[in-house]
Tab-separated table of C-alpha atoms and ligand atoms in Angstrom:
chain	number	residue	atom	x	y	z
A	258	UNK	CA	32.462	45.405	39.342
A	259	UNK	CA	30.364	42.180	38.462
A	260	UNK	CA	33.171	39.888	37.344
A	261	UNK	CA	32.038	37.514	34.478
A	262	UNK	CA	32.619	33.846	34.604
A	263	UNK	CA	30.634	32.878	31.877
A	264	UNK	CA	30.853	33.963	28.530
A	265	UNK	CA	28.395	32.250	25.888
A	266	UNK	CA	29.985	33.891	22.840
A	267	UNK	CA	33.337	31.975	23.096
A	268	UNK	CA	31.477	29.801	21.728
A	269	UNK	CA	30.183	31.461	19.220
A	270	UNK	CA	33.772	33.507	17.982
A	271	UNK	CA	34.843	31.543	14.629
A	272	UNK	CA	32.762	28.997	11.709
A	273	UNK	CA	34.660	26.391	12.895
A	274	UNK	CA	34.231	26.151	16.817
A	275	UNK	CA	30.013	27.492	15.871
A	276	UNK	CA	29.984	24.025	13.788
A	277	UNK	CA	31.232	21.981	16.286
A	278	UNK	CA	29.325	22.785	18.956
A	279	UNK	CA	25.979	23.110	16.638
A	280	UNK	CA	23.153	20.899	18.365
A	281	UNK	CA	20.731	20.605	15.218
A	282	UNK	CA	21.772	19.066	11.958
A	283	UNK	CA	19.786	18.395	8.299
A	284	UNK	CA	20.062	14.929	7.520
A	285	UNK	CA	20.032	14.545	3.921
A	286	UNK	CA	18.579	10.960	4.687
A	287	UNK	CA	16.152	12.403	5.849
A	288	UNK	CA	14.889	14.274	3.126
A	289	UNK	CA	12.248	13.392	0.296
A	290	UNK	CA	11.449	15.591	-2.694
A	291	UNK	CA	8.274	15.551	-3.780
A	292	UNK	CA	6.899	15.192	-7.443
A	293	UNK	CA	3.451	15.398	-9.396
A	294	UNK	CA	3.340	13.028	-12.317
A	295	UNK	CA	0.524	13.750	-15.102
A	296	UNK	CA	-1.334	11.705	-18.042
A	297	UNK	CA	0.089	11.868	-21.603
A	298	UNK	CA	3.441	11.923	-23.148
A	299	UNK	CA	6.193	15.043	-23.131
A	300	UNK	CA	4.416	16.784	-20.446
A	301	UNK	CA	6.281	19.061	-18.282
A	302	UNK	CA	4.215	22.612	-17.086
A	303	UNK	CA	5.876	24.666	-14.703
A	304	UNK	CA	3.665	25.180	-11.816
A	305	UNK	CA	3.125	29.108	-11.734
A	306	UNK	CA	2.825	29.205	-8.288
A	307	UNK	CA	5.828	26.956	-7.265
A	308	UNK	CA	8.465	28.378	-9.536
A	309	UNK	CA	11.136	24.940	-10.080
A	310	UNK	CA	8.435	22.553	-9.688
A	311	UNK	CA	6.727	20.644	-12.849
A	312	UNK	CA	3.733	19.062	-13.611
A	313	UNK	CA	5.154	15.840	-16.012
A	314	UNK	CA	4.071	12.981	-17.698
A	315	UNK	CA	5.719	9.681	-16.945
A	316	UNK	CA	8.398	9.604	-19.388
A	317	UNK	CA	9.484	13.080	-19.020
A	318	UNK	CA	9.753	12.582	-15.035
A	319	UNK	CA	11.656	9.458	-15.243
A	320	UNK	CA	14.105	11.765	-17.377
A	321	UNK	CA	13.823	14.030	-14.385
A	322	UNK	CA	14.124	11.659	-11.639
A	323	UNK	CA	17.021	10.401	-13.375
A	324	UNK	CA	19.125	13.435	-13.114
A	325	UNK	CA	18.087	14.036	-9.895
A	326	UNK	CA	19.269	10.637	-9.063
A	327	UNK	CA	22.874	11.665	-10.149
A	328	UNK	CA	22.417	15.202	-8.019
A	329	UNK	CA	21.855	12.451	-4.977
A	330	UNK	CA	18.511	12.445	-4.772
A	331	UNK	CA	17.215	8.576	-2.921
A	332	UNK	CA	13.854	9.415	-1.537
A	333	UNK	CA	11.024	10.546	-3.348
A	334	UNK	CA	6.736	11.319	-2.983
A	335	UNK	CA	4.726	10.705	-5.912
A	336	UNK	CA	1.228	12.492	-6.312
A	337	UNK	CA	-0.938	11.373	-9.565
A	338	UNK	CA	-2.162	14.329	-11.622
A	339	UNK	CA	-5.417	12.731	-14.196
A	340	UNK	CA	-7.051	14.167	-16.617
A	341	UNK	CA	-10.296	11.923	-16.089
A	342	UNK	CA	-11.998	12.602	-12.406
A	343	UNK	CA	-15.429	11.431	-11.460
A	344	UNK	CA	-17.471	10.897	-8.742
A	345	UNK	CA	-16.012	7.765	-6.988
A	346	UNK	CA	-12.320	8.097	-8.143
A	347	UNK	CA	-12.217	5.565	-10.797
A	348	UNK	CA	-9.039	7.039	-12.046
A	349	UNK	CA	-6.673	6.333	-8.699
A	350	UNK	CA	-7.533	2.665	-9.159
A	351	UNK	CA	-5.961	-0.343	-10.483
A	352	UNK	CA	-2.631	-0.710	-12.520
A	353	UNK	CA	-3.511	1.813	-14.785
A	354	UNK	CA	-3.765	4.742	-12.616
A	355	UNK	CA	-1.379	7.350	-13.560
A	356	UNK	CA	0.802	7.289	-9.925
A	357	UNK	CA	0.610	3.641	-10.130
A	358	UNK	CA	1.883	3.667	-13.143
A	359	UNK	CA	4.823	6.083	-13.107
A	360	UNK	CA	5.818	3.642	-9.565
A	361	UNK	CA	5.954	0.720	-11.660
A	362	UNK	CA	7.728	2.273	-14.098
A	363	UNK	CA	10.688	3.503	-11.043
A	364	UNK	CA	10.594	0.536	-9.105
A	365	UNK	CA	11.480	-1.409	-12.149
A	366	UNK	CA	14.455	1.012	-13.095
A	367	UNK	CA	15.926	1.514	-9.297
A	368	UNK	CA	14.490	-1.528	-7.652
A	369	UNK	CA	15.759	-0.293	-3.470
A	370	UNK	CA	17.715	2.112	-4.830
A	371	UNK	CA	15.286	4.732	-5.056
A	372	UNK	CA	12.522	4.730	-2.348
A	373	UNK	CA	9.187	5.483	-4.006
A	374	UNK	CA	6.371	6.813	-1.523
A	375	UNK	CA	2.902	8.001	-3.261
A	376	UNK	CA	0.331	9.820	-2.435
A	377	UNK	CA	-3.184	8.080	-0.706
A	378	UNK	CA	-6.046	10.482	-1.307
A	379	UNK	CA	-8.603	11.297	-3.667
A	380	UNK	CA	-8.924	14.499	-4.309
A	381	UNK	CA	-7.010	14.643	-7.409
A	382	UNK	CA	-9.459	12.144	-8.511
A	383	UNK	CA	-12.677	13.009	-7.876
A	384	UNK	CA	-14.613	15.606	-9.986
A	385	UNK	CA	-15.970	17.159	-6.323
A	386	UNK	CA	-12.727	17.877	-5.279
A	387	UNK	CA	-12.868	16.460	-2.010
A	388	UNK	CA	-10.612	14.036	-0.487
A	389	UNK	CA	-13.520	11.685	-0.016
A	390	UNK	CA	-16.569	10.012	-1.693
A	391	UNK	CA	-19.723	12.492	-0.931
A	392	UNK	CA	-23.389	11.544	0.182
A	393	UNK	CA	-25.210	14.173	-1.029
A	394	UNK	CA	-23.124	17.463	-0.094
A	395	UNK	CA	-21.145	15.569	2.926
A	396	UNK	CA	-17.770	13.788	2.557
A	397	UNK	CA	-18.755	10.401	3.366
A	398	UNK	CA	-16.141	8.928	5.518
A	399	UNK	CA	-17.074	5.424	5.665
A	400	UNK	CA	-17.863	4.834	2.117
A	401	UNK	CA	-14.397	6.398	1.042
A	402	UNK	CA	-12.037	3.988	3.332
A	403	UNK	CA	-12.540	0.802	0.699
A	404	UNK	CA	-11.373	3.161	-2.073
A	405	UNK	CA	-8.221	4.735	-0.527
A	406	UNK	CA	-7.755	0.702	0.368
A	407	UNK	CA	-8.016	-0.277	-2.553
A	408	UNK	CA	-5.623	2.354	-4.109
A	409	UNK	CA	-3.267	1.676	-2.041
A	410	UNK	CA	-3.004	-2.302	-3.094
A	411	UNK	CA	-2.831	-0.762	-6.588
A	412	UNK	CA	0.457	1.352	-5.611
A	413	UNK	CA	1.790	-1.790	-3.542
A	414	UNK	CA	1.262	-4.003	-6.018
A	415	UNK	CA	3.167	-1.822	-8.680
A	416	UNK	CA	6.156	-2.369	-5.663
A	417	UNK	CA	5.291	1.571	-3.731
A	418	UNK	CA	7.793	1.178	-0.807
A	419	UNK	CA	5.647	3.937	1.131
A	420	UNK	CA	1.790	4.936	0.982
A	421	UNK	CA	0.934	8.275	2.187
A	422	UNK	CA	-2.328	8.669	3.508
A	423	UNK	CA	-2.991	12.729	3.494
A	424	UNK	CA	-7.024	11.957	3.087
A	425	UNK	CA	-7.692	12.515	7.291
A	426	UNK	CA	-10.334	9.754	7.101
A	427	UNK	CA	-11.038	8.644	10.458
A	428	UNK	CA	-10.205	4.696	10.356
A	429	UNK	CA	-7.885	5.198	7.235
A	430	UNK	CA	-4.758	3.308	8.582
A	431	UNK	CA	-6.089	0.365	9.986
A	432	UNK	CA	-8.216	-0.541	6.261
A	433	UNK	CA	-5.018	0.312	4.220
A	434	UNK	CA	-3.037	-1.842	6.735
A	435	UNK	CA	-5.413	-5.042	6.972
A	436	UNK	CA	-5.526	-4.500	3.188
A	437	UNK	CA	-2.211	-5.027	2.438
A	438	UNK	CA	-1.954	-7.758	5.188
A	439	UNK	CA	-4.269	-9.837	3.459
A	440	UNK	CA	-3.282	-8.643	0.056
A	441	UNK	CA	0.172	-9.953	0.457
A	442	UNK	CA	1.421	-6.754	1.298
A	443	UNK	CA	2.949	-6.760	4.927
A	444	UNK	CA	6.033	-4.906	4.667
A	445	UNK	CA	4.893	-1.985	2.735
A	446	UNK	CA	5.202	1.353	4.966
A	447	UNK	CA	2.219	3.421	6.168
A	448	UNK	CA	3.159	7.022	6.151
A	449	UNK	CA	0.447	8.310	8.168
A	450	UNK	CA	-0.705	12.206	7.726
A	451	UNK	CA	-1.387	11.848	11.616
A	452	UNK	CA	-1.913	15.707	11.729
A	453	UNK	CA	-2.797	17.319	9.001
A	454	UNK	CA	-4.472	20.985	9.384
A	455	UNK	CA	-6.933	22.615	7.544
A	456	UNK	CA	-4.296	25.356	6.357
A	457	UNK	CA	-4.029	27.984	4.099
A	458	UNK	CA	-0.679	27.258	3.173
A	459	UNK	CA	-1.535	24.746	0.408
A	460	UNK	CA	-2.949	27.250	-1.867
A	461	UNK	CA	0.157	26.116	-4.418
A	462	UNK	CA	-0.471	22.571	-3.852
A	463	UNK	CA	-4.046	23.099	-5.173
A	464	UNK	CA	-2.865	24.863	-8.270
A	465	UNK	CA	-0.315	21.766	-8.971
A	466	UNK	CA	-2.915	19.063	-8.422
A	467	UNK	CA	-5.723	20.895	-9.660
A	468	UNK	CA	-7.549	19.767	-6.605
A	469	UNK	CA	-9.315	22.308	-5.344
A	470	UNK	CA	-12.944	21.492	-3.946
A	471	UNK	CA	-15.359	22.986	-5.848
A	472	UNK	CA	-17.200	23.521	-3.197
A	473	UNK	CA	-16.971	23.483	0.532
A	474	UNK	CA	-13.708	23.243	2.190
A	475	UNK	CA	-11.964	20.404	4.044
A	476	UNK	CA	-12.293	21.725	7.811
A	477	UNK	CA	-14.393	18.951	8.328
A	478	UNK	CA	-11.783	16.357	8.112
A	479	UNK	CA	-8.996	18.276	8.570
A	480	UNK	CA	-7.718	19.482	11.760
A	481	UNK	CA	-8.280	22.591	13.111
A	482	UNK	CA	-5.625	25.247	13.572
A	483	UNK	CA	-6.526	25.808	16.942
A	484	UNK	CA	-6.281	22.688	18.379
A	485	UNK	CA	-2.877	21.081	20.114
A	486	UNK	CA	-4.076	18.197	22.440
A	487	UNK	CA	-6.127	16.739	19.506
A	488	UNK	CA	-3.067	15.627	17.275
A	489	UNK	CA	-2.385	13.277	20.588
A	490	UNK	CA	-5.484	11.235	19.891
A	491	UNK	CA	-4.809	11.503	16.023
A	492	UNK	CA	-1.369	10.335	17.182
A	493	UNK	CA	-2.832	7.599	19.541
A	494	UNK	CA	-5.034	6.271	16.643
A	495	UNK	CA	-2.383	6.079	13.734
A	496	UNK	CA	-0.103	4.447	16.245
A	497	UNK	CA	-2.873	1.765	17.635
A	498	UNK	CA	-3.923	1.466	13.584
A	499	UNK	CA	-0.610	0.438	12.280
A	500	UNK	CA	1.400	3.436	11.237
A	501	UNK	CA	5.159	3.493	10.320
A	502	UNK	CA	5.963	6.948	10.577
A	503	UNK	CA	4.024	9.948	11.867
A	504	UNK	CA	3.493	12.845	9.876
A	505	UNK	CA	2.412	16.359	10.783
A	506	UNK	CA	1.522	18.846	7.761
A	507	UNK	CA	2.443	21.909	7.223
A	508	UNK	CA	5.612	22.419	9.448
A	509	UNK	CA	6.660	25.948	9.676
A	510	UNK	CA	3.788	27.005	11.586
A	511	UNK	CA	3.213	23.995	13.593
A	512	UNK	CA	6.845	23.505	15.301
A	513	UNK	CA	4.834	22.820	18.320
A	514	UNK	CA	3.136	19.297	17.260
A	515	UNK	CA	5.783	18.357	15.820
A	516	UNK	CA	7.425	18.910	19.305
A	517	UNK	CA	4.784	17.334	21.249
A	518	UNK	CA	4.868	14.240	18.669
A	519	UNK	CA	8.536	13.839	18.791
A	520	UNK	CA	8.097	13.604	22.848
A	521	UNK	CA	4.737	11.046	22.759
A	522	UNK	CA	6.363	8.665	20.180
A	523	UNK	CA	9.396	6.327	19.420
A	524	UNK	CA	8.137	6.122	15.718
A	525	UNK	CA	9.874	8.314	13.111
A	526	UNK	CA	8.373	11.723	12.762
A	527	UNK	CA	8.032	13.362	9.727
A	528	UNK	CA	7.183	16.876	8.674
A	529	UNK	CA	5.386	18.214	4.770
A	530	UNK	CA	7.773	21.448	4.250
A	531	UNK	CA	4.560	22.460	2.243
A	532	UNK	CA	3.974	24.395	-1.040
A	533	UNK	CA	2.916	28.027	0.628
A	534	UNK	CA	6.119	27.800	2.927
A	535	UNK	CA	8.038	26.814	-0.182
A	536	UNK	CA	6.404	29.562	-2.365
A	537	UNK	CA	6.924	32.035	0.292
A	538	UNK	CA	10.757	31.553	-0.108
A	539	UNK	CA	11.387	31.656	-3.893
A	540	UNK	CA	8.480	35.003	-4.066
A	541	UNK	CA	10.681	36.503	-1.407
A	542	UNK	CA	14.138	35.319	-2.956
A	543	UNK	CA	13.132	36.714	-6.714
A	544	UNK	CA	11.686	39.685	-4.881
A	545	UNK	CA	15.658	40.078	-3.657
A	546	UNK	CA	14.042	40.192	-0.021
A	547	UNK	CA	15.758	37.067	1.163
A	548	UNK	CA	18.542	35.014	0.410
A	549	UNK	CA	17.314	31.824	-0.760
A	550	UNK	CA	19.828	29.680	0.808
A	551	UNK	CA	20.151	30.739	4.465
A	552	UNK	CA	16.217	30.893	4.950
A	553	UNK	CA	15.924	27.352	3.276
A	554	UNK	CA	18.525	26.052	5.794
A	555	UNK	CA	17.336	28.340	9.125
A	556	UNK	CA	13.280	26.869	8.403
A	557	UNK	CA	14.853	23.158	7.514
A	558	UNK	CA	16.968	23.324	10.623
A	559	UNK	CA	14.244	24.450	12.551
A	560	UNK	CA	11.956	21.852	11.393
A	561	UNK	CA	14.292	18.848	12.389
A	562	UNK	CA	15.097	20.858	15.745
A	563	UNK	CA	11.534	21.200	16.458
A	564	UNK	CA	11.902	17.096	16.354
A	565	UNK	CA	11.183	15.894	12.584
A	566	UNK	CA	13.452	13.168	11.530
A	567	UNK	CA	12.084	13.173	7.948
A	568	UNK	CA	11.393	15.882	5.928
A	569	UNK	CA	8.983	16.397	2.420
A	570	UNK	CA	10.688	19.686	0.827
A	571	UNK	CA	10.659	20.867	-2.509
A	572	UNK	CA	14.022	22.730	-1.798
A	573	UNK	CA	15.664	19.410	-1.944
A	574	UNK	CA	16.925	19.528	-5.620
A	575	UNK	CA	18.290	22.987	-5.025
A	576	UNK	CA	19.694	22.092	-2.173
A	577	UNK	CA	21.878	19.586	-3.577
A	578	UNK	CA	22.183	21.357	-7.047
A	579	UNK	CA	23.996	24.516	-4.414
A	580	UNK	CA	25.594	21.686	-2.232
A	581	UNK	CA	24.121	24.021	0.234
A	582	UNK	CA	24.354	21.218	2.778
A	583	UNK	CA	28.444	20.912	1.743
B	296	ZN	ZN1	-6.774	15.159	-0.603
């Protein structure tokens, strides 16, 4: 008779001793909602494929912002929605540009207590599509890193605590950080998009930013799925280049770099809880497949015990609205 010694479900007999002996937590510091501000006044379209998640214009959002303030929300991603768009991104420049605007407009409200990241990229601005300038049919790396520079003065300047740099430009970090160095800027944080993959999973981001290429795709500046060791040398770069935190987009199918970058760095690591992972959840949860609030908090969990300290989810606001962290 094998006598056993051991028994690893003691541990797991009641709530209470499962709870205390739980080795992964979700920080609600460590969460950020994300939200896509548009042009105009009174604006606020539901985005079809994101059900809960709006398209607004500035005064409608600070409405919304303000409300989610009271829920609890402190943390927040901004990504500029314009109507105009041409070919070198005229629109995500200077005070006027609609993020830049909508940051002023929060920063002078909350001052530090709201913490206002936005968006760095310019694909919501440029009639191609692309994240970059083109030359001809190419995305022209070189020629795009002034711009994204630039528009990131224009957030700073309109007091962004956070830019977010999702454009995988090679060289990105260090221009937006010597930029705001000399611009006055030196304690505004990079949030660098160290590895961010050329995935399918941002099909309802597209839809909610209109910003979609017309045509091409982004595999080649985005990373490919395959590839493992090559978010260490994106890593090595964003580090060496001036980056505050370390980002890798999406999560849910990349719990492994988010691993390995959790191991290779002292920096904070964050993780984009992206739009197809999100949409996923509500089509299964209206579908009655799921129940909303146990797969939110098993993929969150796993996310932060894969090694993310920060999160972007659009659960957030439901999250708190359930007090399904409570
Ligand atoms: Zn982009």
């Amino acid at each position: 008779m094998g006598e056993i010694f051991y028994r690893p479900r003691r541990l797991r007999r009641t709530r209470l001793i499962r709870d205390m002996v739980a080795e992964t937590r979700i920080a609600i510091d460590g969460l950020i909602q994300p939200y896509f501000v548009c042009d105009g006044a009174g604006v606020r379209q539901e985005i079809e494929s994101m059900p809960g998640i709006y398209r607004e214009s500035s005064d409608v959002l600070m409405k919304t912002i303000a409300d989610d303030y009271a829920l609890g929300i402190r943390r927040i991603m901004l990504f500029g929605v314009p109507e105009a768009k041409d070919a070198v991104a005229s629109s995500a420049l200077g005070p006027d540009s609609v993020a830049t605007k909508a940051v002023a407009m929060l920063k002078d409200k909350y001052g530090d207590d709201l913490f206002v990241s936005a968006d760095v990229c310019l694909c919501a601005y440029t009639d191609s599509g692309h994240c970059g300038l083109l030359s001809g049919d190419a995305v022209d790396n070189d020629r795009t890193l002034p711009v994204l520079a630039e528009m990131s003065l224009s957030l700073a300047k309109a007091g962004c605590d956070c830019l977010g740099p999702s454009d995988m430009m090679d060289g990105r970090v260090g221009w937006i950080r010597e930029t705001l160095e000399q611009g006055g800027f030196p304690q505004t944080l990079i949030l660098a998009y160290t590895a961010k993959y050329a995935s399918t999973y941002y099909g309802p981001f597209r839809d909610a930013c209109h910003s979609a290429p017309g045509k091409g795709d982004r595999k080649g500046y985005q990373m490919d799925w395959r590839n493992r060791y090559e978010a260490s040398r994106e890593l090595e770069l964003d580090i060496e280049e001036g980056a505050d935190i370390v980002m890798v987009k999406p999560a849910l199918a990349y719990l492994d770099i988010i691993s390995d970058l959790r191991q290779a760095t002292d920096l904070p690591v964050a993780a984009y809880n992206v739009s197809g992972e999100y949409a996923m959840v509500k089509l299964m949860a209206r579908q009655k497949l799921v129940d909303e609030k146990t797969m939110v908090l098993e993929n969150l969990t796993a996310i932060t015990r894969a090694g993310a300290d920060i999160i972007l989810t659009y659960h957030l606001r439901d999250m708190l609205k359930g007090d399904w962290l409570g």
